[in-house]
Amino acid sequence: MPRRRPGLRSLLTALLAGIVPLLAALTLTAAPAAHAASLTEVTGFGANPSNLRMYVYRPDSAPARPAVLVAVHYCTGSGPAFYSGTEFASLADRYGFLVVYPSVTRSGGCFDVSSPQALKRGGGSDPVGIMSMVTYAEQHYGADPNRVFVTGASSGAMMTNVLLGDYPDVFKAGAAFMGVPFGCFATTDGSSWNSACANGTVTKTPQQWGDLARAAYPGYTGPRPRMQLWHGTEDTTLRYPNFGEEIKQWTDVLGVSQTPAFTDHPQSIWTRTRYGGTGTQAPVEAISVQGAGHTLPTAGMAARAISFFGLDSTTTQPPTDPPTDPPTTPAGTCRVTYTTSTWSTGLTAQITVTNTGTAQVDGWALTFTLPSGQTITSGWNATFSPVGGTVTARNVAYNAVLAPGASTTVGFQATHTGDTGAPASFSLNGSTCRTG
């Protein structure tokens, strides 16, 4: 085992601090249903260079050739803990797919998403062991090799990104809850922690991120897996800018525009954007959860992932949302004017938002997508997050209320790589605004 860097213990403690609320939330909102089947440990499943353990949940409803979902736990967790603390097993009961729960045995309980071995197809470490589990499931449980998916939280979300890069020919889609892009956590000093990435300070262009993922399997030209991304805006363990960097990476890998084809708010604190398509199974889907920390997935989110994979029986429509979660701003009751001043590598933008409706807006969030290459460096009269891609500007204390007919003006300074254009559209609290 490599010698740990000084301070790693405190960093793992920070991860644990972030996961404790997750466990509490899951205990309160996502207690597992009583399963007729049970979790089974499998030994001797094949090449396993990092001594992972393999657990399988095969529901009684599984057909002869079930789909397989690899569900990857968080730091300090385990396969059995992820089984009992999330909704994937109960969803497997409902829809008949197989769930494989890898489990780390190394100290700290984190998956290796940092070493050169982990970031290369067949290179060794945890991804090789997980691939052995998939092969075992296909050979011994009759799992369908054309329907293999992966999901995970925190360290497991990072591994989801890694597996889609290492094995794009194996996995059809992934769902990462609170992760970072493929390669972001890479280290060369033998440590397993990358503070710059965790703190959200590692930024790259979409092509740079895409090239990192493509380099894991040089020469591969086949189809790439779809990706669903989730992140809380107040995550202090794997900070929120990583969400925007993941969007950059997977839109580039899948060759789709970074401008959303679809934006909505399935719940009042969720902002969902889809890239390259508008349906439930778009190439890339990203859900930002306002005010959430390092506590995902919470109740109902796993079902969204299953729908994104196409493993439910109603994949043409997303799950029904509670009727108590309408947009807080009626449709068509806002107007945005957007002006810029540009120079060689920079620009400033001024955005004026007007409430054109008859009801007062008490607290607002303006969402828009910056053209590729634009990165916000500072802002005023609002908080802007993330700094690129799909950005949400949120009110500050003194401009939270917009009376009917009232306006507020916010702005930002940004760098650019050539495209100084304006966002194609704006939405205020989920309502599309008129422009001009």
Short mmCIF file of C-alpha atoms in Angstrom, two decimals:
data_model
loop_
_atom_site.label_atom_id
_atom_site.label_comp_id
_atom_site.label_asym_id
_atom_site.label_seq_id
_atom_site.Cartn_x
_atom_site.Cartn_y
_atom_site.Cartn_z
CA MET A 1 0.00 0.00 0.00
CA PRO A 2 1.39 3.47 -0.84
CA ARG A 3 2.31 5.75 2.01
CA ARG A 4 -0.45 8.28 2.66
CA ARG A 5 0.05 11.99 2.28
CA PRO A 6 -0.06 14.03 5.47
CA GLY A 7 -3.56 15.27 6.07
CA LEU A 8 -5.33 12.43 4.31
CA ARG A 9 -6.95 11.33 7.54
CA SER A 10 -8.51 14.76 8.00
CA LEU A 11 -9.72 14.76 4.40
CA LEU A 12 -11.34 11.39 4.83
CA THR A 13 -12.91 12.73 7.99
CA ALA A 14 -14.36 15.54 5.92
CA LEU A 15 -15.80 13.01 3.51
CA LEU A 16 -17.31 11.12 6.42
CA ALA A 17 -18.80 14.35 7.72
CA GLY A 18 -20.45 14.87 4.37
CA ILE A 19 -21.75 11.33 4.20
CA VAL A 20 -23.27 11.30 7.70
CA PRO A 21 -26.13 13.59 6.59
CA LEU A 22 -26.60 11.34 3.57
CA LEU A 23 -27.01 8.32 5.79
CA ALA A 24 -29.40 10.22 8.04
CA ALA A 25 -31.46 11.41 5.09
CA LEU A 26 -31.59 7.96 3.59
CA THR A 27 -32.61 6.48 6.91
CA LEU A 28 -35.51 8.91 7.14
CA THR A 29 -36.65 8.99 3.51
CA ALA A 30 -35.42 5.90 1.77
CA ALA A 31 -35.69 3.00 4.18
CA PRO A 32 -35.44 -0.21 2.16
CA ALA A 33 -38.55 -2.18 1.46
CA ALA A 34 -38.77 -5.76 2.64
CA HIS A 35 -37.22 -7.85 -0.13
CA ALA A 36 -38.20 -11.43 -0.78
CA ALA A 37 -34.72 -12.02 -2.19
CA SER A 38 -31.57 -11.25 -0.21
CA LEU A 39 -28.12 -9.80 -0.75
CA THR A 40 -25.56 -12.49 -1.54
CA GLU A 41 -21.77 -12.26 -1.40
CA VAL A 42 -19.89 -13.83 -4.32
CA THR A 43 -16.26 -14.90 -3.98
CA GLY A 44 -13.80 -16.01 -6.62
CA PHE A 45 -15.42 -13.89 -9.30
CA GLY A 46 -12.24 -13.34 -11.34
CA ALA A 47 -9.32 -10.91 -11.60
CA ASN A 48 -9.44 -8.66 -8.54
CA PRO A 49 -6.14 -6.81 -8.09
CA SER A 50 -7.38 -4.53 -5.29
CA ASN A 51 -9.23 -7.16 -3.23
CA LEU A 52 -12.75 -5.82 -3.69
CA ARG A 53 -15.73 -7.79 -2.39
CA MET A 54 -18.74 -8.51 -4.59
CA TYR A 55 -22.37 -8.52 -3.45
CA VAL A 56 -25.32 -9.32 -5.71
CA TYR A 57 -29.02 -8.67 -5.35
CA ARG A 58 -31.06 -10.81 -7.71
CA PRO A 59 -34.77 -10.10 -7.23
CA ASP A 60 -37.33 -12.85 -7.51
CA SER A 61 -38.82 -10.87 -10.39
CA ALA A 62 -35.63 -11.09 -12.49
CA PRO A 63 -36.15 -12.65 -15.94
CA ALA A 64 -33.82 -15.22 -17.43
CA ARG A 65 -31.73 -12.48 -19.04
CA PRO A 66 -31.83 -9.47 -16.70
CA ALA A 67 -30.19 -6.11 -17.11
CA VAL A 68 -27.42 -5.44 -14.60
CA LEU A 69 -26.84 -2.29 -12.56
CA VAL A 70 -23.49 -1.78 -10.81
CA ALA A 71 -24.18 0.38 -7.72
CA VAL A 72 -21.00 1.86 -6.24
CA HIS A 73 -20.80 3.12 -2.65
CA TYR A 74 -19.33 6.29 -1.10
CA CYS A 75 -16.13 6.66 0.97
CA THR A 76 -16.43 4.96 4.39
CA GLY A 77 -19.30 2.88 2.97
CA SER A 78 -19.67 -0.69 1.75
CA GLY A 79 -21.70 -2.70 -0.71
CA PRO A 80 -24.15 -3.87 1.96
CA ALA A 81 -24.55 -0.31 3.29
CA PHE A 82 -25.33 1.00 -0.19
CA TYR A 83 -27.82 -1.85 -0.65
CA SER A 84 -29.68 -1.11 2.57
CA GLY A 85 -29.43 2.68 2.40
CA THR A 86 -30.61 3.35 -1.16
CA GLU A 87 -33.66 2.54 -3.24
CA PHE A 88 -31.97 0.54 -6.01
CA ALA A 89 -32.88 -2.87 -4.56
CA SER A 90 -36.56 -2.00 -4.20
CA LEU A 91 -36.53 -0.69 -7.78
CA ALA A 92 -34.91 -3.95 -8.85
CA ASP A 93 -37.82 -5.80 -7.19
CA ARG A 94 -40.23 -3.67 -9.22
CA TYR A 95 -38.49 -3.89 -12.58
CA GLY A 96 -36.54 -7.14 -12.45
CA PHE A 97 -32.92 -6.07 -12.98
CA LEU A 98 -29.85 -7.44 -11.20
CA VAL A 99 -27.81 -5.18 -8.88
CA VAL A 100 -24.09 -5.70 -8.26
CA TYR A 101 -22.65 -3.88 -5.23
CA PRO A 102 -18.81 -3.69 -5.25
CA SER A 103 -17.29 -3.15 -1.80
CA VAL A 104 -13.89 -1.66 -0.94
CA THR A 105 -11.69 -3.34 1.65
CA ARG A 106 -8.88 -0.76 1.85
CA SER A 107 -8.70 1.68 4.76
CA GLY A 108 -11.02 4.64 4.32
CA GLY A 109 -13.39 2.76 2.05
CA CYS A 110 -12.78 4.95 -1.04
CA PHE A 111 -12.55 3.61 -4.58
CA ASP A 112 -9.38 4.18 -6.58
CA VAL A 113 -10.18 6.91 -9.11
CA SER A 114 -6.72 8.50 -8.90
CA SER A 115 -3.98 6.09 -9.95
CA PRO A 116 -2.71 5.69 -13.51
CA GLN A 117 -3.81 2.05 -13.33
CA ALA A 118 -7.42 3.00 -12.58
CA LEU A 119 -7.59 5.54 -15.41
CA LYS A 120 -6.67 3.11 -18.17
CA ARG A 121 -8.72 0.30 -19.63
CA GLY A 122 -7.41 -2.97 -18.20
CA GLY A 123 -4.76 -1.07 -16.25
CA GLY A 124 -5.53 -2.68 -12.91
CA SER A 125 -6.91 -1.64 -9.52
CA ASP A 126 -10.64 -1.30 -8.80
CA PRO A 127 -12.02 -0.96 -12.36
CA VAL A 128 -10.59 -4.36 -13.29
CA GLY A 129 -12.23 -5.99 -10.28
CA ILE A 130 -15.57 -4.36 -11.08
CA MET A 131 -15.32 -5.55 -14.67
CA SER A 132 -14.78 -9.07 -13.38
CA MET A 133 -18.01 -8.72 -11.41
CA VAL A 134 -19.89 -7.70 -14.57
CA THR A 135 -18.47 -10.66 -16.48
CA TYR A 136 -19.39 -12.99 -13.61
CA ALA A 137 -22.95 -11.64 -13.59
CA GLU A 138 -23.25 -12.30 -17.32
CA GLN A 139 -21.85 -15.81 -17.06
CA HIS A 140 -23.51 -17.00 -13.84
CA TYR A 141 -26.75 -14.98 -13.66
CA GLY A 142 -27.46 -14.73 -17.37
CA ALA A 143 -27.19 -10.91 -17.29
CA ASP A 144 -27.69 -9.21 -20.64
CA PRO A 145 -24.36 -7.73 -21.87
CA ASN A 146 -26.29 -5.19 -23.92
CA ARG A 147 -27.94 -3.74 -20.79
CA VAL A 148 -25.17 -2.97 -18.31
CA PHE A 149 -25.38 0.29 -16.32
CA VAL A 150 -23.53 1.92 -13.43
CA THR A 151 -24.42 4.41 -10.71
CA GLY A 152 -22.74 5.66 -7.57
CA ALA A 153 -22.53 8.36 -4.90
CA SER A 154 -19.48 10.47 -4.04
CA SER A 155 -16.50 8.11 -4.46
CA GLY A 156 -18.92 5.82 -6.30
CA ALA A 157 -19.94 8.70 -8.58
CA MET A 158 -16.29 9.32 -9.37
CA MET A 159 -15.96 5.62 -10.18
CA THR A 160 -19.04 5.90 -12.42
CA ASN A 161 -17.18 8.54 -14.44
CA VAL A 162 -14.07 6.35 -14.52
CA LEU A 163 -15.88 3.22 -15.68
CA LEU A 164 -17.61 5.06 -18.52
CA GLY A 165 -14.20 6.26 -19.69
CA ASP A 166 -12.38 2.94 -19.26
CA TYR A 167 -15.12 0.67 -20.61
CA PRO A 168 -17.37 2.61 -23.04
CA ASP A 169 -18.10 -0.64 -24.88
CA VAL A 170 -19.46 -2.30 -21.72
CA PHE A 171 -21.65 0.29 -20.02
CA LYS A 172 -24.66 1.74 -21.82
CA ALA A 173 -25.22 4.62 -19.40
CA GLY A 174 -24.19 5.95 -16.00
CA ALA A 175 -25.73 8.09 -13.26
CA ALA A 176 -23.27 9.96 -11.03
CA PHE A 177 -24.49 11.50 -7.75
CA MET A 178 -21.98 14.13 -6.52
CA GLY A 179 -19.03 13.15 -8.68
CA VAL A 180 -16.16 14.73 -10.59
CA PRO A 181 -15.08 14.34 -14.24
CA PHE A 182 -13.04 11.40 -15.43
CA GLY A 183 -9.39 12.13 -14.68
CA CYS A 184 -10.05 15.09 -12.38
CA PHE A 185 -8.91 13.17 -9.29
CA ALA A 186 -5.72 11.85 -10.95
CA THR A 187 -2.57 11.93 -8.82
CA THR A 188 1.02 10.95 -9.49
CA ASP A 189 2.40 10.89 -5.93
CA GLY A 190 0.72 7.71 -4.78
CA SER A 191 -2.00 9.49 -2.84
CA SER A 192 -5.69 8.87 -3.43
CA TRP A 193 -6.88 12.42 -2.74
CA ASN A 194 -6.77 15.43 -5.06
CA SER A 195 -7.66 18.56 -3.10
CA ALA A 196 -7.71 20.85 -6.13
CA CYS A 197 -10.33 18.68 -7.82
CA ALA A 198 -12.36 18.21 -4.65
CA ASN A 199 -12.43 21.97 -4.13
CA GLY A 200 -13.69 22.56 -7.66
CA THR A 201 -10.62 24.47 -8.87
CA VAL A 202 -9.67 22.13 -11.72
CA THR A 203 -11.17 23.54 -14.90
CA LYS A 204 -10.57 22.49 -18.51
CA THR A 205 -12.13 23.07 -21.87
CA PRO A 206 -14.73 20.54 -23.02
CA GLN A 207 -12.27 19.06 -25.50
CA GLN A 208 -9.55 18.72 -22.87
CA TRP A 209 -11.94 16.86 -20.58
CA GLY A 210 -13.18 14.77 -23.50
CA ASP A 211 -9.65 13.90 -24.53
CA LEU A 212 -8.90 12.67 -21.00
CA ALA A 213 -11.84 10.26 -21.12
CA ARG A 214 -11.06 9.11 -24.66
CA ALA A 215 -7.41 8.45 -23.74
CA ALA A 216 -8.50 5.69 -21.34
CA TYR A 217 -9.28 3.47 -24.35
CA PRO A 218 -7.14 4.67 -27.24
CA GLY A 219 -8.46 3.88 -30.69
CA TYR A 220 -12.02 3.14 -29.59
CA THR A 221 -14.50 4.52 -32.13
CA GLY A 222 -17.73 2.81 -31.06
CA PRO A 223 -20.77 4.28 -29.33
CA ARG A 224 -20.32 6.03 -26.00
CA PRO A 225 -22.51 5.59 -22.92
CA ARG A 226 -25.04 8.24 -21.94
CA MET A 227 -24.54 10.10 -18.67
CA GLN A 228 -26.85 11.49 -15.99
CA LEU A 229 -25.27 13.90 -13.49
CA TRP A 230 -26.54 15.09 -10.08
CA HIS A 231 -25.02 17.67 -7.70
CA GLY A 232 -26.07 19.84 -4.77
CA THR A 233 -25.23 23.52 -5.00
CA GLU A 234 -23.96 23.59 -1.39
CA ASP A 235 -21.72 20.52 -1.58
CA THR A 236 -18.59 21.32 0.44
CA THR A 237 -16.91 17.92 0.00
CA LEU A 238 -16.82 17.64 -3.79
CA ARG A 239 -17.70 21.21 -4.64
CA TYR A 240 -20.37 22.29 -7.08
CA PRO A 241 -18.09 23.55 -9.92
CA ASN A 242 -17.30 19.88 -10.62
CA PHE A 243 -20.88 19.55 -11.87
CA GLY A 244 -20.27 22.04 -14.68
CA GLU A 245 -16.96 20.37 -15.54
CA GLU A 246 -18.69 16.98 -15.82
CA ILE A 247 -21.26 18.51 -18.18
CA LYS A 248 -18.42 19.87 -20.32
CA GLN A 249 -16.75 16.46 -20.44
CA TRP A 250 -19.69 14.27 -21.32
CA THR A 251 -21.26 16.63 -23.84
CA ASP A 252 -17.89 16.64 -25.62
CA VAL A 253 -17.44 12.88 -25.38
CA LEU A 254 -20.93 12.34 -26.79
CA GLY A 255 -20.52 15.04 -29.42
CA VAL A 256 -23.54 17.15 -28.45
CA SER A 257 -24.00 20.86 -27.87
CA GLN A 258 -23.38 22.36 -24.45
CA THR A 259 -26.50 24.42 -24.95
CA PRO A 260 -29.41 22.56 -23.34
CA ALA A 261 -32.05 21.21 -25.68
CA PHE A 262 -34.49 21.13 -22.73
CA THR A 263 -34.70 22.74 -19.30
CA ASP A 264 -37.29 22.22 -16.58
CA HIS A 265 -37.82 21.96 -12.82
CA PRO A 266 -39.25 18.53 -11.91
CA GLN A 267 -39.21 19.69 -8.30
CA SER A 268 -38.96 23.26 -7.05
CA ILE A 269 -35.30 22.95 -6.01
CA TRP A 270 -34.22 20.92 -9.04
CA THR A 271 -33.01 22.42 -12.31
CA ARG A 272 -32.82 19.73 -14.98
CA THR A 273 -31.09 20.28 -18.30
CA ARG A 274 -30.83 17.85 -21.19
CA TYR A 275 -28.21 17.95 -23.91
CA GLY A 276 -28.44 16.44 -27.37
CA GLY A 277 -32.11 15.50 -26.92
CA THR A 278 -35.25 16.43 -25.04
CA GLY A 279 -36.51 13.00 -23.90
CA THR A 280 -36.00 10.96 -20.76
CA GLN A 281 -33.00 9.20 -22.31
CA ALA A 282 -31.13 12.18 -23.76
CA PRO A 283 -27.37 11.72 -24.28
CA VAL A 284 -26.58 13.87 -21.22
CA GLU A 285 -28.94 14.86 -18.42
CA ALA A 286 -27.88 17.08 -15.52
CA ILE A 287 -29.85 17.85 -12.36
CA SER A 288 -28.72 20.66 -10.06
CA VAL A 289 -30.27 20.50 -6.57
CA GLN A 290 -30.55 23.92 -4.96
CA GLY A 291 -29.34 24.09 -1.36
CA ALA A 292 -28.31 20.42 -1.16
CA GLY A 293 -24.99 19.42 0.35
CA HIS A 294 -23.08 16.16 0.05
CA THR A 295 -26.26 14.16 0.71
CA LEU A 296 -27.40 12.61 -2.59
CA PRO A 297 -29.25 10.52 -3.62
CA THR A 298 -32.33 11.31 -1.58
CA ALA A 299 -35.75 9.73 -1.96
CA GLY A 300 -37.03 9.57 -5.53
CA MET A 301 -33.70 10.26 -7.23
CA ALA A 302 -32.83 6.61 -7.80
CA ALA A 303 -36.08 6.19 -9.72
CA ARG A 304 -35.00 9.02 -12.01
CA ALA A 305 -31.75 7.21 -12.71
CA ILE A 306 -33.60 3.99 -13.49
CA SER A 307 -35.85 5.90 -15.89
CA PHE A 308 -32.79 7.47 -17.55
CA PHE A 309 -31.34 3.99 -18.03
CA GLY A 310 -34.61 2.75 -19.52
CA LEU A 311 -34.98 0.04 -16.88
CA ASP A 312 -38.48 1.06 -15.80
CA SER A 313 -41.73 0.25 -17.56
CA THR A 314 -42.62 3.87 -18.36
CA THR A 315 -39.49 5.20 -20.01
CA THR A 316 -41.38 7.49 -22.38
CA GLN A 317 -42.29 9.76 -19.47
CA PRO A 318 -40.41 10.68 -16.27
CA PRO A 319 -41.94 9.64 -12.95
CA THR A 320 -44.96 11.65 -11.83
CA ASP A 321 -44.03 14.64 -9.70
CA PRO A 322 -45.94 15.81 -6.63
CA PRO A 323 -48.64 18.32 -7.52
CA THR A 324 -47.33 20.58 -4.76
CA ASP A 325 -44.14 21.39 -6.69
CA PRO A 326 -45.18 23.84 -9.46
CA PRO A 327 -42.80 26.48 -10.81
CA THR A 328 -42.82 29.51 -8.55
CA THR A 329 -43.05 31.95 -11.48
CA PRO A 330 -45.98 31.63 -13.94
CA ALA A 331 -44.98 31.00 -17.56
CA GLY A 332 -44.30 34.01 -19.74
CA THR A 333 -44.09 36.58 -16.92
CA CYS A 334 -40.50 37.75 -17.28
CA ARG A 335 -38.34 39.61 -19.78
CA VAL A 336 -34.54 39.68 -20.07
CA THR A 337 -32.30 42.15 -21.85
CA TYR A 338 -28.65 41.15 -22.28
CA THR A 339 -25.82 43.41 -23.44
CA THR A 340 -22.07 42.79 -23.63
CA SER A 341 -18.83 44.69 -23.98
CA THR A 342 -16.02 42.54 -25.40
CA TRP A 343 -12.28 42.61 -25.96
CA SER A 344 -9.63 40.12 -27.12
CA THR A 345 -10.07 37.44 -24.45
CA GLY A 346 -12.69 38.90 -22.14
CA LEU A 347 -16.13 40.41 -21.86
CA THR A 348 -18.56 41.97 -19.43
CA ALA A 349 -22.27 41.19 -19.57
CA GLN A 350 -25.18 43.13 -18.16
CA ILE A 351 -28.50 41.35 -17.60
CA THR A 352 -31.73 43.16 -16.77
CA VAL A 353 -34.58 40.99 -15.51
CA THR A 354 -38.12 42.41 -15.50
CA ASN A 355 -41.15 40.90 -13.80
CA THR A 356 -43.86 41.33 -16.47
CA GLY A 357 -46.48 39.41 -14.51
CA THR A 358 -49.06 40.50 -11.99
CA ALA A 359 -47.68 38.58 -9.00
CA GLN A 360 -44.70 39.51 -6.87
CA VAL A 361 -41.58 37.33 -7.24
CA ASP A 362 -40.05 36.67 -3.81
CA GLY A 363 -36.67 35.09 -4.44
CA TRP A 364 -35.45 34.31 -7.94
CA ALA A 365 -33.01 32.17 -9.90
CA LEU A 366 -32.17 33.05 -13.51
CA THR A 367 -30.81 30.13 -15.55
CA PHE A 368 -28.97 30.38 -18.86
CA THR A 369 -26.22 28.59 -20.79
CA LEU A 370 -23.03 30.40 -21.76
CA PRO A 371 -21.55 29.69 -25.20
CA SER A 372 -18.62 27.26 -25.22
CA GLY A 373 -15.39 28.83 -24.01
CA GLN A 374 -16.94 31.54 -21.83
CA THR A 375 -15.99 31.35 -18.14
CA ILE A 376 -17.22 33.76 -15.47
CA THR A 377 -14.45 35.29 -13.35
CA SER A 378 -16.52 37.67 -11.21
CA GLY A 379 -20.09 38.92 -10.84
CA TRP A 380 -22.19 41.56 -9.14
CA ASN A 381 -25.73 41.92 -7.76
CA ALA A 382 -26.16 38.11 -7.90
CA THR A 383 -24.32 34.88 -7.17
CA PHE A 384 -23.34 32.92 -10.28
CA SER A 385 -22.77 29.16 -10.22
CA PRO A 386 -21.16 27.28 -11.88
CA VAL A 387 -18.77 29.55 -13.79
CA GLY A 388 -19.39 27.98 -17.20
CA GLY A 389 -21.90 25.91 -19.12
CA THR A 390 -25.38 26.09 -17.62
CA VAL A 391 -25.23 28.94 -15.10
CA THR A 392 -27.74 30.00 -12.48
CA ALA A 393 -27.70 33.59 -11.18
CA ARG A 394 -29.42 33.86 -7.80
CA ASN A 395 -30.62 36.97 -6.04
CA VAL A 396 -28.79 38.57 -3.16
CA ALA A 397 -30.58 39.88 -0.10
CA TYR A 398 -31.27 43.39 -1.38
CA ASN A 399 -32.84 42.40 -4.75
CA ALA A 400 -34.75 39.24 -3.86
CA VAL A 401 -38.19 40.78 -4.36
CA LEU A 402 -39.43 41.79 -7.81
CA ALA A 403 -42.79 43.53 -7.70
CA PRO A 404 -44.97 43.45 -10.82
CA GLY A 405 -43.30 45.65 -13.42
CA ALA A 406 -40.06 45.91 -11.43
CA SER A 407 -36.60 45.18 -12.82
CA THR A 408 -33.20 44.33 -11.44
CA THR A 409 -29.84 44.45 -13.21
CA VAL A 410 -26.99 42.02 -12.57
CA GLY A 411 -23.76 41.39 -14.38
CA PHE A 412 -20.54 39.47 -14.68
CA GLN A 413 -17.08 39.53 -16.20
CA ALA A 414 -15.85 36.50 -18.13
CA THR A 415 -13.03 35.19 -20.26
CA HIS A 416 -13.71 33.66 -23.67
CA THR A 417 -11.95 31.66 -26.37
CA GLY A 418 -13.50 33.41 -29.34
CA ASP A 419 -17.26 33.07 -28.99
CA THR A 420 -18.60 36.26 -27.40
CA GLY A 421 -22.25 35.52 -28.18
CA ALA A 422 -25.21 35.73 -25.83
CA PRO A 423 -27.04 32.79 -24.23
CA ALA A 424 -29.82 31.47 -26.45
CA SER A 425 -32.50 31.64 -23.76
CA PHE A 426 -33.19 32.50 -20.12
CA SER A 427 -35.57 31.06 -17.53
CA LEU A 428 -36.63 32.65 -14.25
CA ASN A 429 -37.64 30.14 -11.55
CA GLY A 430 -38.34 27.63 -14.33
CA SER A 431 -40.34 29.98 -16.57
CA THR A 432 -38.92 30.84 -19.99
CA CYS A 433 -38.46 34.60 -20.35
CA ARG A 434 -38.96 36.81 -23.37
CA THR A 435 -35.72 38.43 -24.54
CA GLY A 436 -35.01 41.87 -25.91
#
